């Protein structure tokens, strides 16, 4: 079951049909997600992880889209404190209708509502020896969210300033039924977010392009989790020179303040890329990147993501890692495709990894079936666990 769940969470697909006579198209999609959680209240500490599988379908026509997603979540964790402890498991099945609309060329709005039901099971430590029962209760989950994205300034062609406003609101309620051994409970979490993303593309006289950017995100968290006001700032500078095949960028992000002192996050990354033929997959390419802390880029969506403000020791962070990937694109299958052997290497504190693979993409201007395939074998070594091996297969086709 653990292997099947891991394979499910590492998979994703999207299938979009042809346009019908009304100009709309139907799409089906699926993906997995994984997150960790921890918390403390009244002398009791709780921690664990949640895995979620999602299947969805939506219909898009013109400037609007409507659809629904079905999710299945599994949670595993443990609790301890004040002479008690044990394990907790939960399952939740939910349906989430959603929709979006483009009101004009600059303004997009979206919304979603959801309802789910499941069960939670508490298994006290040494419950069999002590004669303690396994406790189980039904749970339900409800949510509503609304957001918009408005482009306030638009660049002229490939140069000039751009300014985008992003804001959204979220309400979530989770409750459990009372039983003979467990009291009923309910918790509500609210979140208001506002962000600005700005960038300026500048052409240099000697060729190349310079693109500084600045992102500011603010949020107000309320309810039963971390509460308070938070402000986060991110920015970066990117330089590219297609004639030389070179590109460099520096990105940084930091949580300036938050009402909960236990919440904090920051990230930094710098990279260099060499690709003498950026408009084609043919020929050599090389990327080298250094990363510290949490995610350093991704725009306002990354600044305002649910994981952006996390307790120390949680989330997708790294104490410092170097990553490298080298590829060489060669014509394949009578010139209709480009096949690229890949080599990758990463080195961080207490862990390192290597990968080898092959990527197949259509050659430009050949027409026909738009098909791509990516096969990668990976090995990861760690000072604290056994070596891990994995094979990743990704393909896409359009017709």
Coordinates of C-alpha atoms in Angstrom, one line a residue:
X1 CA 0.0 0.0 0.0
X2 CA 2.8 2.4 0.8
X3 CA 4.5 1.7 -2.6
X4 CA 1.2 2.3 -4.4
X5 CA 0.5 5.5 -2.5
X6 CA 4.0 6.8 -3.3
X7 CA 3.6 6.0 -7.0
X8 CA 0.2 7.8 -7.0
X9 CA 1.6 10.9 -5.4
X10 CA 4.5 11.1 -7.9
X11 CA 2.1 10.9 -10.9
X12 CA 0.1 13.6 -12.7
X13 CA -1.8 13.8 -16.0
X14 CA -3.8 16.2 -18.0
X15 CA -6.0 15.4 -21.1
X16 CA -7.8 18.1 -23.1
X17 CA -10.3 17.3 -25.8
X18 CA -10.9 19.0 -29.1
X19 CA -13.2 22.1 -29.2
X20 CA -16.8 21.4 -29.8
X21 CA -19.2 23.3 -32.1
X22 CA -19.8 25.9 -29.3
X23 CA -16.0 26.6 -29.1
X24 CA -15.5 24.9 -25.7
X25 CA -13.3 22.0 -24.6
X26 CA -13.5 19.4 -21.9
X27 CA -10.4 18.5 -19.9
X28 CA -9.6 15.7 -17.3
X29 CA -6.7 15.9 -14.9
X30 CA -5.2 14.2 -11.9
X31 CA -2.3 14.7 -9.5
X32 CA -1.0 13.9 -6.0
X33 CA 0.2 16.1 -3.2
X34 CA 2.1 15.5 0.1
X35 CA 2.5 17.8 3.1
X36 CA 3.7 17.6 6.7
X37 CA 2.1 19.2 9.8
X38 CA 3.0 19.8 13.5
X39 CA 1.5 21.7 16.3
X40 CA 1.2 22.0 20.1
X41 CA -1.6 22.9 22.5
X42 CA -2.3 22.4 26.2
X43 CA 0.9 20.5 26.6
X44 CA 0.1 18.0 23.8
X45 CA 2.3 17.8 20.7
X46 CA 1.0 16.5 17.3
X47 CA 2.9 15.8 14.1
X48 CA 2.6 13.8 10.9
X49 CA 2.0 13.9 7.2
X50 CA -0.9 14.0 4.8
X51 CA -1.1 12.5 1.3
X52 CA -3.8 13.5 -1.2
X53 CA -4.9 12.2 -4.6
X54 CA -7.0 14.5 -6.8
X55 CA -9.1 13.8 -9.9
X56 CA -10.8 16.6 -11.7
X57 CA -12.7 17.6 -14.9
X58 CA -13.5 21.0 -16.2
X59 CA -15.1 22.7 -19.2
X60 CA -13.7 25.9 -20.7
X61 CA -15.2 28.1 -23.3
X62 CA -14.3 31.7 -24.2
X63 CA -13.4 33.6 -21.0
X64 CA -14.7 31.2 -18.4
X65 CA -14.1 27.8 -16.9
X66 CA -16.1 25.5 -14.6
X67 CA -15.3 22.2 -13.1
X68 CA -15.1 19.9 -10.1
X69 CA -12.4 17.9 -8.3
X70 CA -12.7 14.8 -6.2
X71 CA -10.0 14.3 -3.6
X72 CA -9.0 11.4 -1.3
X73 CA -6.7 12.2 1.6
X74 CA -4.9 9.9 4.1
X75 CA -3.3 11.3 7.3
X76 CA -0.8 9.6 9.6
X77 CA 0.8 11.1 12.7
X78 CA 1.5 10.7 16.4
X79 CA 0.8 12.6 19.6
X80 CA 2.4 12.7 23.0
X81 CA 2.6 14.8 26.2
X82 CA 1.6 14.8 29.9
X83 CA 1.9 11.0 30.2
X84 CA -0.2 10.2 27.1
X85 CA 0.7 9.3 23.6
X86 CA -0.2 7.3 20.6
X87 CA -0.9 7.3 16.9
X88 CA -3.6 9.0 14.9
X89 CA -4.9 8.2 11.4
X90 CA -7.5 9.9 9.3
X91 CA -9.2 9.6 5.9
X92 CA -11.2 12.3 4.1
X93 CA -13.1 12.2 0.8
X94 CA -14.1 15.6 -0.6
X95 CA -15.7 17.2 -3.7
X96 CA -14.7 20.7 -4.7
X97 CA -16.5 22.6 -7.5
X98 CA -14.5 25.5 -8.9
X99 CA -14.7 28.1 -11.6
X100 CA -12.9 31.1 -13.1
X101 CA -13.7 33.9 -15.5
X102 CA -11.7 36.6 -17.3
X103 CA -13.7 39.8 -17.1
X104 CA -11.4 41.7 -19.4
X105 CA -7.8 41.4 -20.7
X106 CA -6.4 42.4 -17.3
X107 CA -8.8 41.0 -14.7
X108 CA -9.3 37.3 -13.7
X109 CA -11.5 36.0 -10.9
X110 CA -11.9 32.5 -9.5
X111 CA -13.7 30.7 -6.7
X112 CA -14.2 27.3 -5.1
X113 CA -16.3 25.6 -2.5
X114 CA -15.9 22.2 -1.0
X115 CA -17.4 19.6 1.3
X116 CA -15.8 16.4 2.6
X117 CA -16.4 13.6 5.1
X118 CA -14.3 10.9 6.7
X119 CA -13.1 9.4 9.9
X120 CA -10.3 9.8 12.5
X121 CA -8.8 7.0 14.5
X122 CA -6.8 7.5 17.7
X123 CA -4.7 4.5 19.0
X124 CA -3.2 5.2 22.4
X125 CA 0.2 3.8 23.0
X126 CA 0.2 0.3 24.6
X127 CA -3.6 0.3 24.4
X128 CA -3.8 -3.5 24.3
X129 CA -1.7 -4.0 27.4
X130 CA -3.5 -1.3 29.3
X131 CA -6.9 -2.3 28.2
X132 CA -7.5 1.1 26.4
X133 CA -9.9 1.2 23.4
X134 CA -9.1 2.4 20.0
X135 CA -11.0 5.6 19.5
X136 CA -12.8 6.5 16.3
X137 CA -15.0 9.4 15.2
X138 CA -16.6 10.8 12.0
X139 CA -15.2 14.1 10.7
X140 CA -16.5 16.6 8.1
X141 CA -14.7 19.4 6.3
X142 CA -16.0 22.5 4.5
X143 CA -14.3 25.3 2.7
X144 CA -14.9 28.4 0.5
X145 CA -12.4 30.6 -1.3
X146 CA -12.5 33.5 -3.7
X147 CA -9.7 35.4 -5.4
X148 CA -8.7 37.7 -8.3
X149 CA -5.6 38.6 -10.4
X150 CA -5.5 42.0 -11.9
X151 CA -2.7 43.3 -14.2
X152 CA -2.3 46.9 -13.4
X153 CA 0.6 47.6 -15.8
X154 CA 1.5 45.7 -18.9
X155 CA 4.9 45.8 -20.7
X156 CA 5.1 47.0 -24.3
X157 CA 6.3 44.0 -26.2
X158 CA 9.3 42.5 -24.5
X159 CA 10.3 45.6 -22.5
X160 CA 8.9 48.0 -20.0
X161 CA 7.3 47.6 -16.5
X162 CA 4.7 45.1 -15.4
X163 CA 2.6 45.2 -12.2
X164 CA 0.2 42.5 -11.1
X165 CA -2.2 42.6 -8.1
X166 CA -3.2 39.2 -6.5
X167 CA -5.6 38.8 -3.6
X168 CA -7.8 36.0 -2.2
X169 CA -9.8 34.9 0.9
X170 CA -10.1 31.4 2.4
X171 CA -12.4 29.9 5.0
X172 CA -12.1 26.3 6.2
X173 CA -14.0 24.5 9.0
X174 CA -13.1 21.0 10.2
X175 CA -15.3 19.2 12.9
X176 CA -15.5 15.8 14.5
X177 CA -18.6 14.1 16.0
X178 CA -18.8 13.3 19.6
X179 CA -18.7 9.6 20.8
X180 CA -18.9 7.9 24.2
X181 CA -15.1 8.2 24.5
X182 CA -14.4 11.4 22.5
X183 CA -15.9 14.9 22.8
X184 CA -17.0 16.7 19.7
X185 CA -14.7 19.4 18.3
X186 CA -14.6 22.0 15.7
X187 CA -11.9 24.4 14.3
X188 CA -12.1 27.2 11.8
X189 CA -9.2 28.7 9.9
X190 CA -9.4 32.0 7.9
X191 CA -6.9 33.6 5.6
X192 CA -6.8 36.9 3.8
X193 CA -4.0 37.6 1.3
X194 CA -2.8 40.5 -0.8
X195 CA 0.2 40.6 -3.1
X196 CA 2.0 42.8 -5.7
X197 CA 4.3 41.5 -8.3
X198 CA 6.4 43.9 -10.3
X199 CA 9.1 43.5 -13.0
X200 CA 10.9 45.6 -15.5
X201 CA 12.4 44.3 -18.7
X202 CA 15.3 46.4 -20.0
X203 CA 17.3 45.8 -23.3
X204 CA 21.0 46.5 -23.0
X205 CA 22.9 48.4 -25.7
X206 CA 25.5 45.7 -26.1
X207 CA 22.9 43.0 -26.4
X208 CA 21.1 41.0 -23.9
X209 CA 18.3 41.8 -21.5
X210 CA 18.1 42.7 -17.8
X211 CA 15.0 42.0 -15.7
X212 CA 14.8 43.1 -12.1
X213 CA 11.6 42.2 -10.1
X214 CA 10.1 42.8 -6.7
X215 CA 7.3 40.9 -5.0
X216 CA 5.5 41.8 -1.8
X217 CA 2.9 39.6 -0.1
X218 CA 0.8 40.3 3.0
X219 CA -1.6 38.0 4.8
X220 CA -3.8 37.9 7.8
X221 CA -4.3 34.4 9.4
X222 CA -7.1 33.8 11.9
X223 CA -8.8 30.8 13.5
X224 CA -7.4 27.8 15.2
X225 CA -3.9 27.6 13.6
X226 CA -1.1 30.2 13.5
X227 CA -2.7 33.6 13.7
X228 CA -1.6 37.1 13.1
X229 CA -0.4 39.4 10.3
X230 CA 2.5 38.5 8.1
X231 CA 4.6 40.4 5.5
X232 CA 7.0 38.8 3.1
X233 CA 9.2 40.4 0.5
X234 CA 10.9 38.7 -2.5
X235 CA 13.0 39.9 -5.4
X236 CA 15.6 39.1 -7.9
X237 CA 17.7 40.0 -10.9
X238 CA 17.9 38.1 -14.2
X239 CA 20.3 38.7 -17.1
X240 CA 20.3 36.9 -20.4
X241 CA 22.3 37.2 -23.6
X242 CA 20.9 34.8 -26.3
X243 CA 23.7 35.6 -28.7
X244 CA 26.2 34.2 -26.2
X245 CA 23.9 31.5 -24.9
X246 CA 24.3 32.7 -21.3
X247 CA 21.8 33.5 -18.6
X248 CA 22.2 34.2 -14.9
X249 CA 19.7 35.0 -12.1
X250 CA 19.7 35.7 -8.4
X251 CA 16.5 35.2 -6.3
X252 CA 15.8 35.9 -2.6
X253 CA 12.7 35.9 -0.4
X254 CA 12.2 36.5 3.3
X255 CA 9.4 36.7 5.9
X256 CA 9.8 40.2 7.3
X257 CA 7.3 39.8 10.2
X258 CA 4.4 37.6 11.4
X259 CA 2.2 37.8 14.5
X260 CA 3.2 34.3 15.5
X261 CA 6.9 34.4 16.5
X262 CA 7.2 30.7 15.8
X263 CA 6.6 31.2 12.1
X264 CA 9.5 32.1 9.9
X265 CA 10.9 31.4 6.4
X266 CA 13.5 32.6 3.9
X267 CA 15.1 31.4 0.7
X268 CA 17.9 32.3 -1.6
X269 CA 19.1 30.8 -5.0
X270 CA 21.5 31.8 -7.7
X271 CA 22.0 30.1 -11.0
X272 CA 23.8 30.2 -14.3
X273 CA 22.8 28.5 -17.6
X274 CA 24.6 27.9 -20.9
X275 CA 22.6 27.1 -24.0
X276 CA 24.1 28.4 -27.4
X277 CA 20.8 27.5 -29.2
X278 CA 18.1 28.6 -26.8
X279 CA 15.4 28.4 -29.5
X280 CA 16.2 24.7 -30.2
X281 CA 16.7 21.6 -28.1
X282 CA 19.7 20.7 -30.3
X283 CA 23.2 21.0 -29.0
X284 CA 24.7 21.2 -25.5
X285 CA 23.2 22.8 -22.5
X286 CA 24.3 23.2 -18.9
X287 CA 22.7 24.6 -15.7
X288 CA 24.2 25.1 -12.3
X289 CA 22.3 26.4 -9.3
X290 CA 22.9 27.0 -5.6
X291 CA 19.9 27.1 -3.2
X292 CA 19.6 27.9 0.5
X293 CA 16.5 27.8 2.7
X294 CA 13.0 27.6 1.3
X295 CA 11.7 28.4 -2.2
X296 CA 13.3 31.6 -3.5
X297 CA 11.1 32.2 -6.6
X298 CA 7.8 31.6 -8.1
X299 CA 6.2 35.0 -8.0
X300 CA 3.4 36.1 -5.7
X301 CA 1.8 32.7 -5.9
X302 CA 4.9 31.3 -4.1
X303 CA 5.0 34.1 -1.6
X304 CA 1.4 33.6 -0.7
X305 CA 1.3 29.8 -0.9
X306 CA 0.0 27.9 2.2
X307 CA 3.6 26.6 2.8
X308 CA 5.2 30.1 2.6
X309 CA 4.9 30.7 6.3
X310 CA 5.9 27.6 8.2
X311 CA 7.4 26.6 11.5
X312 CA 11.1 26.1 11.6
X313 CA 12.1 22.6 10.6
X314 CA 9.0 22.0 8.3
X315 CA 8.3 22.6 4.7
X316 CA 10.4 22.2 1.6
X317 CA 13.7 23.6 2.8
X318 CA 17.4 22.9 2.3
X319 CA 20.5 23.8 4.3
X320 CA 22.3 24.5 1.0
X321 CA 22.4 22.5 -2.1
X322 CA 24.3 22.6 -5.4
X323 CA 22.4 21.1 -8.5
X324 CA 23.8 20.6 -12.0
X325 CA 22.2 19.2 -15.2
X326 CA 24.0 18.7 -18.5
X327 CA 22.3 17.6 -21.8
X328 CA 23.1 17.3 -25.5
X329 CA 20.4 17.3 -28.0
X330 CA 20.8 15.1 -31.1
X331 CA 18.5 14.5 -34.0
X332 CA 16.6 11.2 -33.8
X333 CA 14.1 9.2 -35.8
X334 CA 15.0 10.7 -39.2
X335 CA 15.2 14.2 -37.8
X336 CA 11.6 14.3 -36.6
X337 CA 12.6 14.4 -33.0
X338 CA 15.4 15.6 -30.8
X339 CA 16.8 13.0 -28.3
X340 CA 18.9 14.4 -25.4
X341 CA 20.9 12.3 -23.0
X342 CA 20.9 13.9 -19.5
X343 CA 23.3 13.9 -16.6
X344 CA 22.4 15.4 -13.2
X345 CA 24.1 15.8 -9.9
X346 CA 23.2 17.4 -6.5
X347 CA 25.2 17.9 -3.4
X348 CA 23.8 19.2 -0.1
X349 CA 24.4 19.0 3.7
X350 CA 24.2 15.3 4.6
X351 CA 22.8 14.2 1.2
X352 CA 23.8 13.9 -2.5
X353 CA 22.3 12.5 -5.6
X354 CA 22.9 11.6 -9.2
X355 CA 20.7 11.0 -12.2
X356 CA 20.9 9.8 -15.8
X357 CA 18.2 10.0 -18.3
X358 CA 17.0 10.6 -21.8
X359 CA 14.5 13.2 -23.1
X360 CA 12.7 13.0 -26.5
X361 CA 10.9 16.1 -27.9
X362 CA 9.6 17.0 -31.4
X363 CA 12.1 18.7 -33.7
X364 CA 11.0 22.3 -34.5
X365 CA 9.1 22.8 -37.8
X366 CA 8.5 19.1 -38.5
X367 CA 4.7 19.0 -37.7
X368 CA 2.9 15.8 -37.1
X369 CA 2.3 14.3 -33.6
X370 CA 3.4 16.5 -30.8
X371 CA 4.9 13.9 -28.4
X372 CA 7.5 14.1 -25.7
X373 CA 9.1 11.5 -23.3
X374 CA 11.4 11.9 -20.3
X375 CA 12.9 8.9 -18.6
X376 CA 15.2 9.5 -15.6
X377 CA 16.9 7.1 -13.2
X378 CA 18.0 8.6 -9.9
X379 CA 20.1 7.6 -6.9
X380 CA 20.1 9.5 -3.6
X381 CA 22.5 9.0 -0.7
X382 CA 22.1 10.3 2.8
X383 CA 24.0 10.2 6.1
X384 CA 20.9 9.4 8.0
X385 CA 19.2 6.8 5.9
X386 CA 19.8 4.1 3.3
X387 CA 20.4 4.9 -0.3
X388 CA 17.3 5.5 -2.4
X389 CA 16.7 4.6 -6.1
X390 CA 13.9 5.8 -8.3
X391 CA 12.9 5.8 -11.9
X392 CA 10.8 8.7 -13.2
X393 CA 8.8 8.5 -16.5
X394 CA 7.0 11.5 -17.9
X395 CA 5.3 11.8 -21.3
X396 CA 2.8 14.1 -23.0
X397 CA 1.0 13.9 -26.4
X398 CA -1.1 16.5 -28.2
X399 CA -3.2 15.9 -31.3

